[in-house]
Short mmCIF file of C-alpha atoms in Angstrom, two decimals:
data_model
loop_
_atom_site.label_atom_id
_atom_site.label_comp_id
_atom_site.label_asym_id
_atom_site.label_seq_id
_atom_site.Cartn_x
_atom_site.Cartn_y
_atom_site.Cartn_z
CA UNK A 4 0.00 0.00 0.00
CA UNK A 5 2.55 2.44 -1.12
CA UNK A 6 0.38 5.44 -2.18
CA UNK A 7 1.06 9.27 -2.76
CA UNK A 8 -0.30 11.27 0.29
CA UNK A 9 1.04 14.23 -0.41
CA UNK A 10 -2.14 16.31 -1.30
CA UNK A 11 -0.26 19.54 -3.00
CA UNK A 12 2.01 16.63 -4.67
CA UNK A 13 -1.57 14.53 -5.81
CA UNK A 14 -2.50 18.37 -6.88
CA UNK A 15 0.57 18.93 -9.14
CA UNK A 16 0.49 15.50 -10.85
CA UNK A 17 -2.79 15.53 -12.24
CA UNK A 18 -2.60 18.97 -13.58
CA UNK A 19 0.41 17.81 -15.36
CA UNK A 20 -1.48 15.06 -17.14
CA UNK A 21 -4.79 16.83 -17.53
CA UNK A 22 -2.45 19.34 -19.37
CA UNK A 23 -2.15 17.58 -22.11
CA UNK A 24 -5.85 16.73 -22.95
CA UNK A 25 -6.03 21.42 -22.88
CA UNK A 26 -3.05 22.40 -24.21
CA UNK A 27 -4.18 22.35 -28.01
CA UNK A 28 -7.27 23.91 -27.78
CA UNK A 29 -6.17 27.67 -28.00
CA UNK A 30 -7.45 28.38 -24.88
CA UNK A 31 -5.62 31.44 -22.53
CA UNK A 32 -3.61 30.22 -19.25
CA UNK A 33 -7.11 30.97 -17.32
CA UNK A 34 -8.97 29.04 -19.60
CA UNK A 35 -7.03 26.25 -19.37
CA UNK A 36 -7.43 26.32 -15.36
CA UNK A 37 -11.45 26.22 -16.11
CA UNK A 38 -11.18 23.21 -18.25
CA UNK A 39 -8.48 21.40 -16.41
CA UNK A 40 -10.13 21.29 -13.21
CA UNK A 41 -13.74 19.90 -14.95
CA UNK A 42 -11.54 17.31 -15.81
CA UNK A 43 -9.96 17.22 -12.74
CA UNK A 44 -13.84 16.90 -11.24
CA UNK A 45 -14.87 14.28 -13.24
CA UNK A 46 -12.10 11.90 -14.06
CA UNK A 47 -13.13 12.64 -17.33
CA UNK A 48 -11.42 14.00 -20.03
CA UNK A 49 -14.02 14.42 -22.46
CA UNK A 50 -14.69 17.64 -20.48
CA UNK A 51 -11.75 19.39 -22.47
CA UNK A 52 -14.13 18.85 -25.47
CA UNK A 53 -17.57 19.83 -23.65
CA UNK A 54 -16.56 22.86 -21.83
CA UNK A 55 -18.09 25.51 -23.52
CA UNK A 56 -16.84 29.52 -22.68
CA UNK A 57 -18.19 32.82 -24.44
CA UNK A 58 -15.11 35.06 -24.76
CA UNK A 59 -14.10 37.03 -22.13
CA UNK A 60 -16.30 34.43 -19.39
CA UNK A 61 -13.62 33.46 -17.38
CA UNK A 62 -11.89 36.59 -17.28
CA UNK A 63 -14.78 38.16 -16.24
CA UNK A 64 -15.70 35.74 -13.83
CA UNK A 65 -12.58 36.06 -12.11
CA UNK A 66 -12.49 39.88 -12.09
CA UNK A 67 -16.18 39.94 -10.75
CA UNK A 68 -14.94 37.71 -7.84
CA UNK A 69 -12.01 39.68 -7.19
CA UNK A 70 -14.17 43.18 -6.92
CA UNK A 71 -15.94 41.18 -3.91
CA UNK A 72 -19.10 39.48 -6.02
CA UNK A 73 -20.58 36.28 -4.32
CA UNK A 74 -21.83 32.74 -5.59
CA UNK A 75 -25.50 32.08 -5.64
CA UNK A 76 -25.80 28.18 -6.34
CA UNK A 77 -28.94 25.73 -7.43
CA UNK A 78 -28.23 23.17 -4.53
CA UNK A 79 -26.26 22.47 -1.67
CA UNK A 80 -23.56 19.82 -3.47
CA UNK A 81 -22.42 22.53 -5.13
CA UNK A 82 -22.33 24.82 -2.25
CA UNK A 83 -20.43 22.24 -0.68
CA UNK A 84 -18.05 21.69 -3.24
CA UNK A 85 -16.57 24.85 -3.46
CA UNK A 86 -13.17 25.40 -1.42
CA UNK A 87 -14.33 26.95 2.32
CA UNK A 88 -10.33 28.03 2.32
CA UNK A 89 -10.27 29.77 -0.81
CA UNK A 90 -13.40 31.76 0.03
CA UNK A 91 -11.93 32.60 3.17
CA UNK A 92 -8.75 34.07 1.84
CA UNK A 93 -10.89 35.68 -1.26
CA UNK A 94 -13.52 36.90 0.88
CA UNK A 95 -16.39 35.78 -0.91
CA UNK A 96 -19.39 34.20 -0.07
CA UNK A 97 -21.75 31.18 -1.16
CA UNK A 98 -25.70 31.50 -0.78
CA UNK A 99 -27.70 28.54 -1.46
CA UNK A 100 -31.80 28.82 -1.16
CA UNK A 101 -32.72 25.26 -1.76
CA UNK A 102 -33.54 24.41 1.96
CA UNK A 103 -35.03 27.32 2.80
CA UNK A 104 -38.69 27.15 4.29
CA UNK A 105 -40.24 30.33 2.47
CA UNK A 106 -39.12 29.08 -1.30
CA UNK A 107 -40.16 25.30 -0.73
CA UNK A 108 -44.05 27.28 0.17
CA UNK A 109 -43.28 29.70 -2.66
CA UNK A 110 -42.52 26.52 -5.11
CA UNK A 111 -45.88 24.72 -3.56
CA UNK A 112 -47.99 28.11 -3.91
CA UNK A 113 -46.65 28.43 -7.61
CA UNK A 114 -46.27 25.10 -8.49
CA UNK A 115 -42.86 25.34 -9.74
CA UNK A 116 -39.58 23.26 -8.64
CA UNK A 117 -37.72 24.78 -5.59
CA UNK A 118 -34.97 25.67 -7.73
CA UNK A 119 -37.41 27.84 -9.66
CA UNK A 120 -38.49 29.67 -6.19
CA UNK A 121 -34.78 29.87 -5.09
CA UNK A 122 -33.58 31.61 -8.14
CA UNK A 123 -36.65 33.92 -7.78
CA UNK A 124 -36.20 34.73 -4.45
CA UNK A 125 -32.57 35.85 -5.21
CA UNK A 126 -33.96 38.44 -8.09
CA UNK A 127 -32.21 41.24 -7.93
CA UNK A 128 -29.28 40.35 -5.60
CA UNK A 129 -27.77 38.38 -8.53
CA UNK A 130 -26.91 41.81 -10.35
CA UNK A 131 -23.46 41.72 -10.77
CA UNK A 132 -22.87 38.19 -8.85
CA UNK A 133 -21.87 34.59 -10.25
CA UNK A 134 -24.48 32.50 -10.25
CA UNK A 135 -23.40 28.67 -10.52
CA UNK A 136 -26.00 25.81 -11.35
CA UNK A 137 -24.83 22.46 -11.10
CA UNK A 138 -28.16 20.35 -10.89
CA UNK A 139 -31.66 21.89 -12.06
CA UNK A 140 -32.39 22.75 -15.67
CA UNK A 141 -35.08 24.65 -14.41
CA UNK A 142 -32.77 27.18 -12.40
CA UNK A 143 -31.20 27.91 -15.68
CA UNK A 144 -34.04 28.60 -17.44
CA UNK A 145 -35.31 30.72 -13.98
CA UNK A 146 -31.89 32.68 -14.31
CA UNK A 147 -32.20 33.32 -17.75
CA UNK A 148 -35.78 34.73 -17.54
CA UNK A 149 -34.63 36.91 -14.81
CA UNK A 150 -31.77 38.26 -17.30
CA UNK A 151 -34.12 38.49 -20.44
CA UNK A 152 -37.33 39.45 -19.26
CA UNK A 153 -36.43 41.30 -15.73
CA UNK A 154 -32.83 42.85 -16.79
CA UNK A 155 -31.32 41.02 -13.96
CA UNK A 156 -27.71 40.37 -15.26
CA UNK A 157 -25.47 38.66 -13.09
CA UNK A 158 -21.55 38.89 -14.01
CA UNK A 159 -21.08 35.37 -14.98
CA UNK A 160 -23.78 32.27 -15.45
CA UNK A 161 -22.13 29.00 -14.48
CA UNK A 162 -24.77 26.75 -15.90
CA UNK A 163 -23.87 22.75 -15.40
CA UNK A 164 -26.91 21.17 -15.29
CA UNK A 165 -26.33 16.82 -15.32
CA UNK A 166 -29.02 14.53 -16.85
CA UNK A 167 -30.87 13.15 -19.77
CA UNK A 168 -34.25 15.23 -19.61
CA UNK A 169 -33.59 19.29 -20.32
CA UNK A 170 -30.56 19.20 -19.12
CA UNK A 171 -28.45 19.15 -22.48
CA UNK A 172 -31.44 21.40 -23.85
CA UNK A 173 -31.13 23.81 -20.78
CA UNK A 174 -27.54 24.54 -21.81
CA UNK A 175 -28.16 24.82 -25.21
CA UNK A 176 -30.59 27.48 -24.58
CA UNK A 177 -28.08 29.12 -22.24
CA UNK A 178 -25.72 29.68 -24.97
CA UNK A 179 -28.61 30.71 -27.80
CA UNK A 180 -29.69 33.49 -25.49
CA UNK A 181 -27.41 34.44 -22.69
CA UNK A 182 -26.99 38.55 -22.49
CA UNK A 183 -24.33 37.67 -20.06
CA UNK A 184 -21.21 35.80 -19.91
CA UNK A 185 -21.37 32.26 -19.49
CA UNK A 186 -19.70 28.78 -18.96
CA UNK A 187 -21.07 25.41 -19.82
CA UNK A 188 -20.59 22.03 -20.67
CA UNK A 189 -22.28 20.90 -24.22
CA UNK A 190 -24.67 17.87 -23.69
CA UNK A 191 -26.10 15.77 -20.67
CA UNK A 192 -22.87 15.63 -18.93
CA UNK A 193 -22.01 18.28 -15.46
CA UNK A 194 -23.46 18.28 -12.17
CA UNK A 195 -22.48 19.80 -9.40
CA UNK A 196 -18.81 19.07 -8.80
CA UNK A 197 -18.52 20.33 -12.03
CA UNK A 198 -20.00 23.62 -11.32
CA UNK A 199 -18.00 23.94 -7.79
CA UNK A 200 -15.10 23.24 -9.93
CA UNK A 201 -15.16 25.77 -12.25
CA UNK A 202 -16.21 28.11 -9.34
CA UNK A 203 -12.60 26.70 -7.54
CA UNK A 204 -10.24 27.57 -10.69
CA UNK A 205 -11.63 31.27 -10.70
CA UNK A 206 -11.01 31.73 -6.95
CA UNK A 207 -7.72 29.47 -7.22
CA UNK A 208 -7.04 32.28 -9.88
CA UNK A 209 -4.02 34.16 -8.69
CA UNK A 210 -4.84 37.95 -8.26
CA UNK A 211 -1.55 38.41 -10.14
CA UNK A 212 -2.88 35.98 -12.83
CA UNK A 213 0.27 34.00 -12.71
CA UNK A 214 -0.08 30.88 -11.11
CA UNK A 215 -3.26 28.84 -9.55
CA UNK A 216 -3.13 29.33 -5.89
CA UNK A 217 -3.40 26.59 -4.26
CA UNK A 218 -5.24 26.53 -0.97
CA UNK A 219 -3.40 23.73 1.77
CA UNK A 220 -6.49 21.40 2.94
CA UNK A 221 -9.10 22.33 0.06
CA UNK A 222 -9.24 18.55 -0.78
CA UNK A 223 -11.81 18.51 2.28
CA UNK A 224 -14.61 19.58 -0.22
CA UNK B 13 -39.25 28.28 -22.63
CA UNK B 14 -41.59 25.14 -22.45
CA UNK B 15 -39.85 22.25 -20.73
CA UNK B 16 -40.75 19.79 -17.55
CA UNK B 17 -41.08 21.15 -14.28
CA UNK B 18 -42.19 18.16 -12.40
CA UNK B 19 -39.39 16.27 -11.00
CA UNK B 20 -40.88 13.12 -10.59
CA UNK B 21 -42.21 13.31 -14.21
CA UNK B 22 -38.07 14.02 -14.77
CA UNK B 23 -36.84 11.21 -12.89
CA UNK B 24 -39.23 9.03 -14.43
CA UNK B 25 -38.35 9.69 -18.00
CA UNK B 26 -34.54 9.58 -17.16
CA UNK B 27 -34.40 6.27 -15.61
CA UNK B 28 -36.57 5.09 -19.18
CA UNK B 29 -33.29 6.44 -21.09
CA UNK B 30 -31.02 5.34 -19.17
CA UNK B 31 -32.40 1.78 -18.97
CA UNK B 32 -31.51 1.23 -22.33
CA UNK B 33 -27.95 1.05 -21.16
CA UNK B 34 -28.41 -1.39 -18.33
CA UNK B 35 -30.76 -4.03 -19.07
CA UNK B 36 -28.61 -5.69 -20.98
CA UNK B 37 -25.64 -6.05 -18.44
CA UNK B 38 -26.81 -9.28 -16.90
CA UNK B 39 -28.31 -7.35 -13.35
CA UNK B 40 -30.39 -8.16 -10.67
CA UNK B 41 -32.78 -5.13 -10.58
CA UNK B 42 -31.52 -3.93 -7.72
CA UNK B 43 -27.90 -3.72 -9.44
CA UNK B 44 -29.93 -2.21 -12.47
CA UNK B 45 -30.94 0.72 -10.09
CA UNK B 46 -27.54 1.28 -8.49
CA UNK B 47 -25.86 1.73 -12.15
CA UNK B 48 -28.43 3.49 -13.50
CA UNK B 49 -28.40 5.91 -10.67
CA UNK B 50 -24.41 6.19 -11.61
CA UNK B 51 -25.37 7.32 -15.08
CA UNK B 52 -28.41 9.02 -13.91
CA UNK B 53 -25.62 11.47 -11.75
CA UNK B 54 -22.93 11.82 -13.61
CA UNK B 55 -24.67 12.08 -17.49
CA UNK B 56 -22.29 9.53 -18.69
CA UNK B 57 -23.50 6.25 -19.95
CA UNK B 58 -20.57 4.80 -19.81
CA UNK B 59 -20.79 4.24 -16.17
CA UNK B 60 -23.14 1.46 -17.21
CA UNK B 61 -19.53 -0.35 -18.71
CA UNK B 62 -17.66 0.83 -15.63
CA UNK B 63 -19.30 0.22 -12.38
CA UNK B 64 -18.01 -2.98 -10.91
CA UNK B 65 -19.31 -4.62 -7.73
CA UNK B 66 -18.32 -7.91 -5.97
CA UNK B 67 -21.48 -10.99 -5.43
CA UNK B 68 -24.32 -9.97 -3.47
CA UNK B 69 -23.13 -5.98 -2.86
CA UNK B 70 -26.08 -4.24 -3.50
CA UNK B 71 -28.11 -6.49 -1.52
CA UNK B 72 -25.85 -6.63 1.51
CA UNK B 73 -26.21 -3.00 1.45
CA UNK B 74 -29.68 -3.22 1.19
CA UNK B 75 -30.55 -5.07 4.54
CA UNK B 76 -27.46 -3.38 5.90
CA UNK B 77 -29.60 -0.26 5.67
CA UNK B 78 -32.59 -1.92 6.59
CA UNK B 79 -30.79 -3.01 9.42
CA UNK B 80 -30.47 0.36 10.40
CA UNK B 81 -26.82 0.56 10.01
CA UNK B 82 -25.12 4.08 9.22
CA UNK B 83 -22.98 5.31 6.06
CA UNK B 84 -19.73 6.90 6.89
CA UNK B 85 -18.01 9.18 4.16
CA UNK B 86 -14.96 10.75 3.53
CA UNK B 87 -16.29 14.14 2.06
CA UNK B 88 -19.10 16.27 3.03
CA UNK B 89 -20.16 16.39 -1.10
CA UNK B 90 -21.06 12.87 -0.66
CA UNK B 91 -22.96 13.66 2.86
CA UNK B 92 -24.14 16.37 1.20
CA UNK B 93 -25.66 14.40 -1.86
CA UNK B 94 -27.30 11.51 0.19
CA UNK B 95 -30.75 12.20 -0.01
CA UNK B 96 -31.92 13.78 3.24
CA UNK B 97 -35.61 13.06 2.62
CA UNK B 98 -34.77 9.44 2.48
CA UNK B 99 -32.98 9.39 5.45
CA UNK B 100 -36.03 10.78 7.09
CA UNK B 101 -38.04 8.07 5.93
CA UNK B 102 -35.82 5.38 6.09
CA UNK B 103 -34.40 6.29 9.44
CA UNK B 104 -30.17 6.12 8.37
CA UNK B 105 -27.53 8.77 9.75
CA UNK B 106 -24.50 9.91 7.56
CA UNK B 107 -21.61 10.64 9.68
CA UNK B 108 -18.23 12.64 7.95
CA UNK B 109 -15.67 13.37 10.11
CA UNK B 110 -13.02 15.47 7.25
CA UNK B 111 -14.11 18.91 9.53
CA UNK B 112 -13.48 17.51 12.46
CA UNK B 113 -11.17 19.44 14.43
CA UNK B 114 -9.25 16.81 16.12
CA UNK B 115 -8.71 14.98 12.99
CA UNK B 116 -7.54 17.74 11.50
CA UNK B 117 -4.54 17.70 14.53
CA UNK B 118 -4.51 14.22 14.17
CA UNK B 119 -3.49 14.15 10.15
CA UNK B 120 -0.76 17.39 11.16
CA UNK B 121 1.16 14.99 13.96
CA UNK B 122 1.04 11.63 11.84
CA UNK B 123 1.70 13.54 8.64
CA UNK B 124 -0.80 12.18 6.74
CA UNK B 125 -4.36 13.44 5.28
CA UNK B 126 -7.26 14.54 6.93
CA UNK B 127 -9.25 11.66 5.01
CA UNK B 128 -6.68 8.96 6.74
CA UNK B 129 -7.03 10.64 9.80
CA UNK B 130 -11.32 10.39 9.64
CA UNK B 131 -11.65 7.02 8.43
CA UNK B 132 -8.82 5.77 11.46
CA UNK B 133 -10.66 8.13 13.82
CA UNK B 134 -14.01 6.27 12.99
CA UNK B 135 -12.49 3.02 13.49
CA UNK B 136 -14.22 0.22 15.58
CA UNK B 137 -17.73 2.39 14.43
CA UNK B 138 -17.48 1.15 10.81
CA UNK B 139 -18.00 -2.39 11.70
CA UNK B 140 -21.05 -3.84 9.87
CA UNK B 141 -21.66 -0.23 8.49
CA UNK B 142 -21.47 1.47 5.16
CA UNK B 143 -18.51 3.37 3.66
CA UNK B 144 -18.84 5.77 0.77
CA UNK B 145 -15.64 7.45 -0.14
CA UNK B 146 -16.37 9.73 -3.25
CA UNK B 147 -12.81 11.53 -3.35
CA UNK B 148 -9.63 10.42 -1.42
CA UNK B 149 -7.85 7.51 -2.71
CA UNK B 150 -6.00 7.98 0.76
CA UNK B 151 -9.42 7.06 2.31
CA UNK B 152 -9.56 4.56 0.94
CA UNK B 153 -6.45 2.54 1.32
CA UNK B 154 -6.73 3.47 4.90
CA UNK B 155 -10.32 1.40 5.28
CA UNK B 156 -8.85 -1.18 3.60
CA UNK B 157 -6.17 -1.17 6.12
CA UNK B 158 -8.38 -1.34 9.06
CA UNK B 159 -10.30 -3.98 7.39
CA UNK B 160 -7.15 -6.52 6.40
CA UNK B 161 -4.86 -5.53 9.66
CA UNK B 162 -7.19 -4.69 11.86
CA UNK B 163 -10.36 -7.13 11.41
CA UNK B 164 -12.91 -3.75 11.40
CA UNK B 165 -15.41 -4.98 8.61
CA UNK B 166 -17.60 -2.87 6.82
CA UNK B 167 -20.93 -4.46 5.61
CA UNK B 168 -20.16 -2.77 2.37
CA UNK B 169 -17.16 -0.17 1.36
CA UNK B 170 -18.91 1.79 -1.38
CA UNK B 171 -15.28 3.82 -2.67
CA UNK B 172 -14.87 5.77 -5.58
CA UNK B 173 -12.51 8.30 -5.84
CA UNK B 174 -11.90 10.17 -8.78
CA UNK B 175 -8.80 11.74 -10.38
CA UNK B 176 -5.48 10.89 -12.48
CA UNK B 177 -3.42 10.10 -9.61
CA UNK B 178 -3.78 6.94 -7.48
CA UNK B 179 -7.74 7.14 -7.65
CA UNK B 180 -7.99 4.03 -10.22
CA UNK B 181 -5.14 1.93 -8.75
CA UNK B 182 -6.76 2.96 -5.31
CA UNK B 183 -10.14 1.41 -6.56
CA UNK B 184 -7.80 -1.43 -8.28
CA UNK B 185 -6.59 -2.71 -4.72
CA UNK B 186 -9.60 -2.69 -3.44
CA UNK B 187 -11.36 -5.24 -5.77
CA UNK B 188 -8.37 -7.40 -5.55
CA UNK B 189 -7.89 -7.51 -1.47
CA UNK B 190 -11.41 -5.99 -0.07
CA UNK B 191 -12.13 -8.82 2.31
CA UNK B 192 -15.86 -7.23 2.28
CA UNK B 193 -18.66 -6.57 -0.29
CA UNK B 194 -17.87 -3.34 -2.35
CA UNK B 195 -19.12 -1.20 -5.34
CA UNK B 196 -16.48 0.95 -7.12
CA UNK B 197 -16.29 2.38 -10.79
CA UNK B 198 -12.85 1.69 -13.25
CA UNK B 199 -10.55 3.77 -13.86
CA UNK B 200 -10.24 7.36 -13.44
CA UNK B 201 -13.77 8.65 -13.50
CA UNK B 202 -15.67 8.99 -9.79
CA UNK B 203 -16.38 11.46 -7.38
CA UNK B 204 -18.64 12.52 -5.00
CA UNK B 205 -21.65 12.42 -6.29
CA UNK B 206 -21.14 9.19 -7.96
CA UNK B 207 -20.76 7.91 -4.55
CA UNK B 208 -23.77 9.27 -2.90
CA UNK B 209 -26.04 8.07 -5.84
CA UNK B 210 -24.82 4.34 -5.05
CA UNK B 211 -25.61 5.18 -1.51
CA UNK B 212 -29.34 6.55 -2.93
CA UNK B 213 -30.17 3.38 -4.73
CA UNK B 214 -29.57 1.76 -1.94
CA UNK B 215 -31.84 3.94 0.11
CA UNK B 216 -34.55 4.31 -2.74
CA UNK B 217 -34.98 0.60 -2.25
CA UNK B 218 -38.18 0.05 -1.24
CA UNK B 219 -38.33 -2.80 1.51
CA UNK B 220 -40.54 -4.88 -0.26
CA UNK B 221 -38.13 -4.66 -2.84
CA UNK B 222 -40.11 -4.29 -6.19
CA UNK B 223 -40.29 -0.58 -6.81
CA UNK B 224 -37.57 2.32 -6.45
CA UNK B 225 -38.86 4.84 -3.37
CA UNK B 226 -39.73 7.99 -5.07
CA UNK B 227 -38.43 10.41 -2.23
CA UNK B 228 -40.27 13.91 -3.07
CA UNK B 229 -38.49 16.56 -2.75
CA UNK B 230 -35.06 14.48 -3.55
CA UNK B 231 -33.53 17.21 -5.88
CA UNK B 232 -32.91 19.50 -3.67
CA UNK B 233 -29.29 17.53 -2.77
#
């Protein structure tokens, strides 16, 4: 059972092997850390393939996070999944509505899902803010009504929706429509360690934009 | 924007897709839900080709639950994606220790990770109980280590770690030396919630044992 235990040296390794699946696609150094650490996420490295950016998305997210905007997520896994230590050095914050009692009566009054009443319930605080959706087609399509019809705009739209029913469709309609930057993954695959991970390469994003940071004990996600 | 908003209407429809990819495979169909709630997480069919479990898994983990025993994890994600509603119902705690202070003091003065330090800080607990490790390959090799040297036996070791380093030769070991029932995934693809969707079709299992529990309100992990 001789094993690397190292976690920075587990860190380092697989970035140097993911490399090579995102080196060719003429993506910039920030890019790269989006799509390496989907693959990273997943074990997958059809992600390199899937990840879908409009230009400028990553930049911007990173820029909006570093002039203090928080992460408003679809469910708690991807709360969860984004590095508590890297927040805490950034300063940002994560806000999740899933669980909360007033949007599950909302959803029942309305009859929509919960992430439907979440992302309404947020409204207007997601001017300006990323919003990251790793689970619920229906979020996406919540968030984009908010930007299209109610001139909400947040500063980035992580939308990773997972699954074989809207899902791929959601995403599709996220990048047909979107007024505001986005990143996505083309097709049913994502979820939300997908979502928390491109979340963690924009706050792993050096302020000096020359190196990932990397955070001692964020393996604990 | 006309698409399905009821999420058991979504589930349903899913697990029709995805069935195309598992009834074939030669399952029991309690096995048939366990994979398809693999694909069902992750968006990937090929998780139908990959999952690999020894004799009799799913069902020991079945009446292992129904036994009332616990499931013990090595991340919060997976905590996080178990299925609280079911848990409710069905009456099963998830413990994760990775937070945990003293483990945290514990992995510093032994040098190793925080996921080591959990699982040996559990111990004696995990006898006749669930594991679900959904990230550290560390993990583990360290249940596996309690199990071979120091006679603690799970009723079922549910690991899956993802990642390009040591994750696949971690889940390797295990199906050659796992002196207990297990469900893992080849190669490098895994993760968290991967992990907690195993640990859902186990908990979806209804007791009489001829339907999947439909758990409302489910999505919201």
């Amino acid at each position: 059972m001789d094993y690397v235990k190292n976690p920075k040296e587990i860190e380092d390794k697989s970035m140097q092997i993911i490399y090579d699946y995102v080196k060719d696609l003429g993506l910039t150094d920030d890019e790269v850390r989006v799509v390496s650490r989907t693959v990273h996420a997943s074990g997958d490295v059809e992600y390199a393939q899937l990840v879908r950016m409009s230009p400028g998305a990553v930049q911007k997210g990173i820029e909006a996070l570093e002039n203090g905007a928080n992460i408003y997520t679809d469910v708690e896994m991807v709360r969860t999944g984004i590095s508590k230590p890297a927040l805490k050095i950034r300063g940002n914050e994560v806000h999740c509505l899933i669980k909360d009692e007033n949007v599950a009566k909302m959803a029942k009054e309305l009859g929509v899902t919960r992430s439907i009443a979440a992302m309404r319930t947020f409204g207007k605080q997601l001017e300006g803010q990323i919003v990251a959706i790793g689970n619920a087609p229906t979020a996406l399509y919540e968030v984009l009504r908010l930007a299209l019809e109610e001139g909400i705009k947040p500063a980035l739209i992580i939308g990773i929706p997972v699954g074989f029913v809207g899902a791929a469709e959601s995403k599709d309609y996220l990048m047909e429509v979107s007024p505001v930057p986005y990143i996505t993954v083309k097709g049913n695959k994502g979820g939300s360690p997908i979502a928390a991970s491109v979340c963690n390469a924009l706050l792993y994003t050096d302020v000096k934009r020359n190196d990932m940071l990397f955070v001692e004990g964020k393996e604990s996600k």
